[in-house]
PDB file of C-alpha atoms and ligand atoms in Angstrom:
ATOM      1  CA  UNK A   1      10.601 130.474 114.545  1.00  0.00           C
ATOM      2  CA  UNK A   2       6.929 129.638 115.239  1.00  0.00           C
ATOM      3  CA  UNK A   3       7.154 125.906 115.991  1.00  0.00           C
ATOM      4  CA  UNK A   4       5.585 125.325 119.358  1.00  0.00           C
ATOM      5  CA  UNK A   5       6.844 121.803 119.821  1.00  0.00           C
ATOM      6  CA  UNK A   6       3.502 120.094 119.488  1.00  0.00           C
ATOM      7  CA  UNK A   7       2.589 117.702 116.704  1.00  0.00           C
ATOM      8  CA  UNK A   8       1.420 120.596 114.505  1.00  0.00           C
ATOM      9  CA  UNK A   9       3.899 121.335 111.776  1.00  0.00           C
ATOM     10  CA  UNK A  10       5.206 124.807 111.204  1.00  0.00           C
ATOM     11  CA  UNK A  11       3.037 127.005 109.012  1.00  0.00           C
ATOM     12  CA  UNK A  12       4.261 128.706 105.874  1.00  0.00           C
ATOM     13  CA  UNK A  13       1.963 131.505 104.709  1.00  0.00           C
ATOM     14  CA  UNK A  14       1.747 131.835 100.927  1.00  0.00           C
ATOM     15  CA  UNK A  15       0.881 135.026  99.068  1.00  0.00           C
ATOM     16  CA  UNK A  16      -0.236 135.684  95.507  1.00  0.00           C
ATOM     17  CA  UNK A  17      -2.038 138.154  93.226  1.00  0.00           C
ATOM     18  CA  UNK A  18      -5.155 136.255  92.141  1.00  0.00           C
ATOM     19  CA  UNK A  19      -5.740 137.936  88.779  1.00  0.00           C
ATOM     20  CA  UNK A  20      -3.425 135.820  86.650  1.00  0.00           C
ATOM     21  CA  UNK A  21      -5.323 132.769  85.416  1.00  0.00           C
ATOM     22  CA  UNK A  22      -4.586 129.936  85.090  1.00  0.00           C
ATOM     23  CA  UNK A  23      -1.715 130.435  87.558  1.00  0.00           C
ATOM     24  CA  UNK A  24      -3.870 132.079  90.227  1.00  0.00           C
ATOM     25  CA  UNK A  25      -7.411 133.409  90.161  1.00  0.00           C
ATOM     26  CA  UNK A  26     -10.623 133.552  92.133  1.00  0.00           C
ATOM     27  CA  UNK A  27     -13.334 130.987  91.610  1.00  0.00           C
ATOM     28  CA  UNK A  28     -16.452 131.026  93.777  1.00  0.00           C
ATOM     29  CA  UNK A  29     -14.594 132.959  96.445  1.00  0.00           C
ATOM     30  CA  UNK A  30     -11.626 130.581  96.498  1.00  0.00           C
ATOM     31  CA  UNK A  31      -8.126 131.281  95.238  1.00  0.00           C
ATOM     32  CA  UNK A  32      -7.225 128.489  92.832  1.00  0.00           C
ATOM     33  CA  UNK A  33      -4.799 127.730  90.007  1.00  0.00           C
ATOM     34  CA  UNK A  34      -1.585 126.036  88.971  1.00  0.00           C
ATOM     35  CA  UNK A  35       0.667 128.054  91.293  1.00  0.00           C
ATOM     36  CA  UNK A  36      -1.711 127.461  94.190  1.00  0.00           C
ATOM     37  CA  UNK A  37      -1.641 123.674  93.770  1.00  0.00           C
ATOM     38  CA  UNK A  38       2.102 123.587  93.062  1.00  0.00           C
ATOM     39  CA  UNK A  39       2.989 125.730  96.075  1.00  0.00           C
ATOM     40  CA  UNK A  40       0.681 123.852  98.446  1.00  0.00           C
ATOM     41  CA  UNK A  41       2.104 120.528  97.270  1.00  0.00           C
ATOM     42  CA  UNK A  42       5.684 121.779  97.709  1.00  0.00           C
ATOM     43  CA  UNK A  43       4.964 123.207 101.181  1.00  0.00           C
ATOM     44  CA  UNK A  44       3.315 119.958 102.212  1.00  0.00           C
ATOM     45  CA  UNK A  45       6.123 117.744 100.881  1.00  0.00           C
ATOM     46  CA  UNK A  46       8.716 119.952 102.558  1.00  0.00           C
ATOM     47  CA  UNK A  47       7.007 119.082 105.852  1.00  0.00           C
ATOM     48  CA  UNK A  48       5.186 122.341 106.529  1.00  0.00           C
ATOM     49  CA  UNK A  49       1.597 123.370 106.634  1.00  0.00           C
ATOM     50  CA  UNK A  50       0.310 125.901 104.085  1.00  0.00           C
ATOM     51  CA  UNK A  51      -1.426 128.804 105.788  1.00  0.00           C
ATOM     52  CA  UNK A  52      -4.347 130.502 104.095  1.00  0.00           C
ATOM     53  CA  UNK A  53      -3.475 132.470 100.975  1.00  0.00           C
ATOM     54  CA  UNK A  54      -2.975 136.234 101.109  1.00  0.00           C
ATOM     55  CA  UNK A  55      -4.249 137.920  97.954  1.00  0.00           C
ATOM     56  CA  UNK A  56      -2.168 141.068  97.483  1.00  0.00           C
ATOM     57  CA  UNK A  57      -1.378 143.570  94.759  1.00  0.00           C
ATOM     58  CA  UNK A  58       1.520 142.259  92.727  1.00  0.00           C
ATOM     59  CA  UNK A  59       3.735 145.150  93.798  1.00  0.00           C
ATOM     60  CA  UNK A  60       3.068 144.437  97.493  1.00  0.00           C
ATOM     61  CA  UNK A  61       4.234 140.838  97.374  1.00  0.00           C
ATOM     62  CA  UNK A  62       7.975 141.440  97.875  1.00  0.00           C
ATOM     63  CA  UNK A  63       7.501 144.005 100.705  1.00  0.00           C
ATOM     64  CA  UNK A  64       4.971 141.703 102.393  1.00  0.00           C
ATOM     65  CA  UNK A  65       7.390 138.799 102.159  1.00  0.00           C
ATOM     66  CA  UNK A  66      10.226 140.833 103.623  1.00  0.00           C
ATOM     67  CA  UNK A  67       8.147 142.199 106.492  1.00  0.00           C
ATOM     68  CA  UNK A  68       6.993 138.684 107.388  1.00  0.00           C
ATOM     69  CA  UNK A  69       3.283 138.985 106.488  1.00  0.00           C
ATOM     70  CA  UNK A  70       3.774 136.115 104.085  1.00  0.00           C
ATOM     71  CA  UNK A  71       6.497 133.463 103.810  1.00  0.00           C
ATOM     72  CA  UNK A  72       6.327 132.446 100.163  1.00  0.00           C
ATOM     73  CA  UNK A  73       5.339 134.168  96.917  1.00  0.00           C
ATOM     74  CA  UNK A  74       3.682 132.069  94.221  1.00  0.00           C
ATOM     75  CA  UNK A  75       2.483 134.572  91.635  1.00  0.00           C
ATOM     76  CA  UNK A  76       3.898 133.726  88.227  1.00  0.00           C
ATOM     77  CA  UNK A  77       6.775 135.931  89.302  1.00  0.00           C
ATOM     78  CA  UNK A  78       9.682 136.158  86.879  1.00  0.00           C
ATOM     79  CA  UNK A  79      13.161 135.673  88.294  1.00  0.00           C
ATOM     80  CA  UNK A  80      14.679 139.120  87.674  1.00  0.00           C
ATOM     81  CA  UNK A  81      17.998 140.589  88.865  1.00  0.00           C
ATOM     82  CA  UNK A  82      16.381 143.572  90.643  1.00  0.00           C
ATOM     83  CA  UNK A  83      14.053 141.215  92.489  1.00  0.00           C
ATOM     84  CA  UNK A  84      16.952 138.887  93.339  1.00  0.00           C
ATOM     85  CA  UNK A  85      18.520 141.787  95.202  1.00  0.00           C
ATOM     86  CA  UNK A  86      15.507 141.759  97.515  1.00  0.00           C
ATOM     87  CA  UNK A  87      14.445 138.116  97.797  1.00  0.00           C
ATOM     88  CA  UNK A  88      15.547 134.585  96.904  1.00  0.00           C
ATOM     89  CA  UNK A  89      13.818 132.498  94.279  1.00  0.00           C
ATOM     90  CA  UNK A  90      13.289 128.765  94.082  1.00  0.00           C
ATOM     91  CA  UNK A  91      14.574 126.926  91.051  1.00  0.00           C
ATOM     92  CA  UNK A  92      12.553 127.960  87.975  1.00  0.00           C
ATOM     93  CA  UNK A  93       9.248 126.118  87.541  1.00  0.00           C
ATOM     94  CA  UNK A  94       7.946 127.747  84.333  1.00  0.00           C
ATOM     95  CA  UNK A  95       9.179 129.503  81.217  1.00  0.00           C
ATOM     96  CA  UNK A  96       7.229 132.254  79.480  1.00  0.00           C
ATOM     97  CA  UNK A  97       7.299 134.991  76.878  1.00  0.00           C
ATOM     98  CA  UNK A  98       5.127 138.085  76.628  1.00  0.00           C
ATOM     99  CA  UNK A  99       2.098 138.328  74.331  1.00  0.00           C
ATOM    100  CA  UNK A 100       0.380 141.348  72.851  1.00  0.00           C
ATOM    101  CA  UNK A 101      -3.401 141.107  73.204  1.00  0.00           C
ATOM    102  CA  UNK A 102      -5.859 143.119  71.105  1.00  0.00           C
ATOM    103  CA  UNK A 103      -9.643 143.103  70.629  1.00  0.00           C
ATOM    104  CA  UNK A 104     -10.560 139.983  68.638  1.00  0.00           C
ATOM    105  CA  UNK A 105     -12.658 141.777  66.051  1.00  0.00           C
ATOM    106  CA  UNK A 106     -11.101 145.226  66.306  1.00  0.00           C
ATOM    107  CA  UNK A 107      -9.549 147.227  63.477  1.00  0.00           C
ATOM    108  CA  UNK A 108      -6.211 147.243  65.253  1.00  0.00           C
ATOM    109  CA  UNK A 109      -4.351 144.021  64.384  1.00  0.00           C
ATOM    110  CA  UNK A 110      -0.602 144.676  64.813  1.00  0.00           C
ATOM    111  CA  UNK A 111       1.787 142.078  63.407  1.00  0.00           C
ATOM    112  CA  UNK A 112       4.917 143.228  65.193  1.00  0.00           C
ATOM    113  CA  UNK A 113       6.331 145.811  67.582  1.00  0.00           C
ATOM    114  CA  UNK A 114       6.626 148.574  64.995  1.00  0.00           C
ATOM    115  CA  UNK A 115       2.867 148.361  64.388  1.00  0.00           C
ATOM    116  CA  UNK A 116       2.361 149.512  67.999  1.00  0.00           C
ATOM    117  CA  UNK A 117       3.551 152.972  66.876  1.00  0.00           C
ATOM    118  CA  UNK A 118       1.024 155.481  68.221  1.00  0.00           C
ATOM    119  CA  UNK A 119      -1.023 152.811  70.008  1.00  0.00           C
ATOM    120  CA  UNK A 120      -2.027 152.886  73.663  1.00  0.00           C
ATOM    121  CA  UNK A 121      -0.719 149.935  75.657  1.00  0.00           C
ATOM    122  CA  UNK A 122      -1.983 148.564  78.976  1.00  0.00           C
ATOM    123  CA  UNK A 123       0.060 146.581  81.483  1.00  0.00           C
ATOM    124  CA  UNK A 124      -0.084 145.579  85.120  1.00  0.00           C
ATOM    125  CA  UNK A 125       2.210 147.858  87.112  1.00  0.00           C
ATOM    126  CA  UNK A 126       5.480 146.408  88.351  1.00  0.00           C
ATOM    127  CA  UNK A 127       5.585 143.472  85.932  1.00  0.00           C
ATOM    128  CA  UNK A 128       7.969 142.330  83.251  1.00  0.00           C
ATOM    129  CA  UNK A 129       5.171 143.205  80.780  1.00  0.00           C
ATOM    130  CA  UNK A 130       5.497 146.782  82.005  1.00  0.00           C
ATOM    131  CA  UNK A 131       9.244 146.437  81.417  1.00  0.00           C
ATOM    132  CA  UNK A 132       8.607 145.516  77.768  1.00  0.00           C
ATOM    133  CA  UNK A 133       6.225 148.481  77.394  1.00  0.00           C
ATOM    134  CA  UNK A 134       8.893 150.770  78.878  1.00  0.00           C
ATOM    135  CA  UNK A 135      11.406 149.421  76.394  1.00  0.00           C
ATOM    136  CA  UNK A 136       8.980 150.317  73.561  1.00  0.00           C
ATOM    137  CA  UNK A 137       8.685 153.747  75.149  1.00  0.00           C
ATOM    138  CA  UNK A 138      12.467 154.204  75.199  1.00  0.00           C
ATOM    139  CA  UNK A 139      12.658 153.035  71.597  1.00  0.00           C
ATOM    140  CA  UNK A 140      10.120 155.725  70.696  1.00  0.00           C
ATOM    141  CA  UNK A 141       7.494 153.232  69.505  1.00  0.00           C
ATOM    142  CA  UNK A 142       4.875 154.260  72.062  1.00  0.00           C
ATOM    143  CA  UNK A 143       4.442 157.522  74.016  1.00  0.00           C
ATOM    144  CA  UNK A 144       4.403 157.919  77.815  1.00  0.00           C
ATOM    145  CA  UNK A 145       0.814 159.213  77.715  1.00  0.00           C
ATOM    146  CA  UNK A 146      -0.200 156.049  75.901  1.00  0.00           C
ATOM    147  CA  UNK A 147       1.206 153.666  78.509  1.00  0.00           C
ATOM    148  CA  UNK A 148      -1.558 152.694  80.957  1.00  0.00           C
ATOM    149  CA  UNK A 149      -0.556 150.952  84.177  1.00  0.00           C
ATOM    150  CA  UNK A 150      -3.276 148.938  85.935  1.00  0.00           C
ATOM    151  CA  UNK A 151      -3.321 147.417  89.434  1.00  0.00           C
ATOM    152  CA  UNK A 152      -3.971 144.035  87.848  1.00  0.00           C
ATOM    153  CA  UNK A 153      -4.273 142.353  84.445  1.00  0.00           C
ATOM    154  CA  UNK A 154      -8.002 141.652  84.716  1.00  0.00           C
ATOM    155  CA  UNK A 155      -8.670 145.405  84.803  1.00  0.00           C
ATOM    156  CA  UNK A 156      -6.282 145.947  81.887  1.00  0.00           C
ATOM    157  CA  UNK A 157      -8.080 143.363  79.742  1.00  0.00           C
ATOM    158  CA  UNK A 158     -11.489 144.800  80.679  1.00  0.00           C
ATOM    159  CA  UNK A 159     -10.272 148.184  79.430  1.00  0.00           C
ATOM    160  CA  UNK A 160      -9.053 146.531  76.229  1.00  0.00           C
ATOM    161  CA  UNK A 161     -12.481 144.987  75.671  1.00  0.00           C
ATOM    162  CA  UNK A 162     -14.035 148.378  76.399  1.00  0.00           C
ATOM    163  CA  UNK A 163     -11.805 150.065  73.821  1.00  0.00           C
ATOM    164  CA  UNK A 164      -9.924 152.271  76.291  1.00  0.00           C
ATOM    165  CA  UNK A 165      -6.550 150.822  75.315  1.00  0.00           C
ATOM    166  CA  UNK A 166      -5.445 149.359  71.977  1.00  0.00           C
ATOM    167  CA  UNK A 167      -3.283 146.524  73.313  1.00  0.00           C
ATOM    168  CA  UNK A 168      -2.244 144.751  76.527  1.00  0.00           C
ATOM    169  CA  UNK A 169       1.173 143.152  77.051  1.00  0.00           C
ATOM    170  CA  UNK A 170       0.948 140.143  79.365  1.00  0.00           C
ATOM    171  CA  UNK A 171       2.659 136.807  79.958  1.00  0.00           C
ATOM    172  CA  UNK A 172       1.927 134.340  77.140  1.00  0.00           C
ATOM    173  CA  UNK A 173      -0.002 131.595  79.029  1.00  0.00           C
ATOM    174  CA  UNK A 174      -2.173 134.211  80.728  1.00  0.00           C
ATOM    175  CA  UNK A 175      -2.816 135.924  77.382  1.00  0.00           C
ATOM    176  CA  UNK A 176      -3.864 132.576  75.966  1.00  0.00           C
ATOM    177  CA  UNK A 177      -6.263 132.104  78.847  1.00  0.00           C
ATOM    178  CA  UNK A 178      -7.766 135.593  78.403  1.00  0.00           C
ATOM    179  CA  UNK A 179      -8.201 134.920  74.684  1.00  0.00           C
ATOM    180  CA  UNK A 180     -10.130 131.739  75.452  1.00  0.00           C
ATOM    181  CA  UNK A 181     -12.445 133.449  77.926  1.00  0.00           C
ATOM    182  CA  UNK A 182     -12.846 136.990  76.613  1.00  0.00           C
ATOM    183  CA  UNK A 183     -13.175 138.934  73.392  1.00  0.00           C
ATOM    184  CA  UNK A 184      -9.437 139.391  72.940  1.00  0.00           C
ATOM    185  CA  UNK A 185      -6.751 137.618  70.885  1.00  0.00           C
ATOM    186  CA  UNK A 186      -2.993 137.333  70.760  1.00  0.00           C
ATOM    187  CA  UNK A 187      -1.680 139.574  67.965  1.00  0.00           C
ATOM    188  CA  UNK A 188       1.981 138.554  68.349  1.00  0.00           C
ATOM    189  CA  UNK A 189       4.524 137.318  70.860  1.00  0.00           C
ATOM    190  CA  UNK A 190       7.537 139.157  72.306  1.00  0.00           C
ATOM    191  CA  UNK A 191      10.200 136.523  73.048  1.00  0.00           C
ATOM    192  CA  UNK A 192      11.516 137.215  76.531  1.00  0.00           C
ATOM    193  CA  UNK A 193      12.307 133.658  77.660  1.00  0.00           C
ATOM    194  CA  UNK A 194      11.630 134.603  81.278  1.00  0.00           C
ATOM    195  CA  UNK A 195      11.457 132.052  84.066  1.00  0.00           C
ATOM    196  CA  UNK A 196       9.058 131.956  86.998  1.00  0.00           C
ATOM    197  CA  UNK A 197      10.207 131.111  90.502  1.00  0.00           C
ATOM    198  CA  UNK A 198       8.605 131.172  93.923  1.00  0.00           C
ATOM    199  CA  UNK A 199       9.970 133.826  96.249  1.00  0.00           C
ATOM    200  CA  UNK A 200      11.240 133.439  99.809  1.00  0.00           C
ATOM    201  CA  UNK A 201      13.158 135.670 102.226  1.00  0.00           C
ATOM    202  CA  UNK A 202      16.921 135.579 101.737  1.00  0.00           C
ATOM    203  CA  UNK A 203      17.446 134.353 105.308  1.00  0.00           C
ATOM    204  CA  UNK A 204      14.819 131.579 105.138  1.00  0.00           C
ATOM    205  CA  UNK A 205      16.633 128.237 105.031  1.00  0.00           C
ATOM    206  CA  UNK A 206      13.407 126.421 104.193  1.00  0.00           C
ATOM    207  CA  UNK A 207      14.117 127.410 100.557  1.00  0.00           C
ATOM    208  CA  UNK A 208      16.312 124.330 100.046  1.00  0.00           C
ATOM    209  CA  UNK A 209      13.510 122.066 101.288  1.00  0.00           C
ATOM    210  CA  UNK A 210      11.003 123.734  98.968  1.00  0.00           C
ATOM    211  CA  UNK A 211      13.451 123.242  96.072  1.00  0.00           C
ATOM    212  CA  UNK A 212      13.844 119.554  96.932  1.00  0.00           C
ATOM    213  CA  UNK A 213      10.064 119.204  97.069  1.00  0.00           C
ATOM    214  CA  UNK A 214       9.668 120.927  93.680  1.00  0.00           C
ATOM    215  CA  UNK A 215      12.249 118.566  92.158  1.00  0.00           C
ATOM    216  CA  UNK A 216      10.391 115.557  93.559  1.00  0.00           C
ATOM    217  CA  UNK A 217       7.070 116.923  92.241  1.00  0.00           C
ATOM    218  CA  UNK A 218       8.600 117.030  88.761  1.00  0.00           C
ATOM    219  CA  UNK A 219      10.246 113.624  88.984  1.00  0.00           C
ATOM    220  CA  UNK A 220       7.170 111.693  90.093  1.00  0.00           C
ATOM    221  CA  UNK A 221       4.866 113.140  87.418  1.00  0.00           C
ATOM    222  CA  UNK A 222       2.774 115.338  89.714  1.00  0.00           C
ATOM    223  CA  UNK A 223       4.008 118.436  87.886  1.00  0.00           C
ATOM    224  CA  UNK A 224       2.749 117.079  84.550  1.00  0.00           C
ATOM    225  CA  UNK A 225      -0.605 116.263  86.113  1.00  0.00           C
ATOM    226  CA  UNK A 226      -0.939 119.828  87.353  1.00  0.00           C
ATOM    227  CA  UNK A 227      -0.004 121.179  83.923  1.00  0.00           C
ATOM    228  CA  UNK A 228      -2.649 118.960  82.340  1.00  0.00           C
ATOM    229  CA  UNK A 229      -5.206 120.073  84.897  1.00  0.00           C
ATOM    230  CA  UNK A 230      -4.679 123.829  84.511  1.00  0.00           C
ATOM    231  CA  UNK A 231      -3.360 124.355  80.982  1.00  0.00           C
ATOM    232  CA  UNK A 232      -4.906 121.740  78.694  1.00  0.00           C
TER     233      UNK A 232
HETATM  234  N1  LIG B   1       5.685 137.273  85.126  1.00  0.00           N
HETATM  235  C1  LIG B   1       5.380 138.674  85.262  1.00  0.00           C
HETATM  236  C2  LIG B   1       6.299 139.302  86.284  1.00  0.00           C
HETATM  237  O1  LIG B   1       6.865 138.606  87.057  1.00  0.00           O
HETATM  238  C3  LIG B   1       3.914 138.933  85.628  1.00  0.00           C
HETATM  239  C4  LIG B   1       3.468 138.293  86.903  1.00  0.00           C
HETATM  240  C5  LIG B   1       2.058 138.646  87.326  1.00  0.00           C
HETATM  241  O2  LIG B   1       1.466 139.586  86.795  1.00  0.00           O
HETATM  242  N2  LIG B   1       1.510 137.935  88.257  1.00  0.00           N
HETATM  243  O3  LIG B   1       6.460 140.504  86.325  1.00  0.00           O
END
């Protein structure tokens, strides 16, 4: 579409939910993080120009992609069958599990899922963490009234620190980051083995070019540099 034939390359507008450090977060008014650098590098190497980032609610990312407001999702988004019915994903670029966060010095220190019996659990709405909480609900471990859905994980963790929920279920690297920066710790891990991919519209043939760029970024060591920069 939009290429006007001048020397300017075609723009690809990326979207994220900047409350998921170290993948994407706000720092001094800028949106920064691993996903941001990885996506911009891939867009650039694929021969496009990265437009300015749209910061959206997680649940708005897929609709915004499909209505053309954004062209690429980079948001620590897990490749899931129900999402694959709506969008395409790049090859996986990250593997994660879920972690259960609790107050660092609180009385509540669960060692496994069964210890969540009767506890209140916070998640970000529309995430795989919410999916794990719903599984615990179906298994009768937690009650519907005790499942708190937040618009983003920063608000969920603030409520955990404030004592309004007993635990938060969130992707493992993000939990680790929260535990380094706030008064919360990882109680235990739920092994989900989920994989993150970037999202693009199903009819966007630039996906193959983005995949090639991601492969090149891995092969030449840039990927490892980004991991070192944002995770170590
Ligand atoms: N990986 C999780 C998911 O895809 C959470 C992503 C996020 O909160 N940004 O549902």
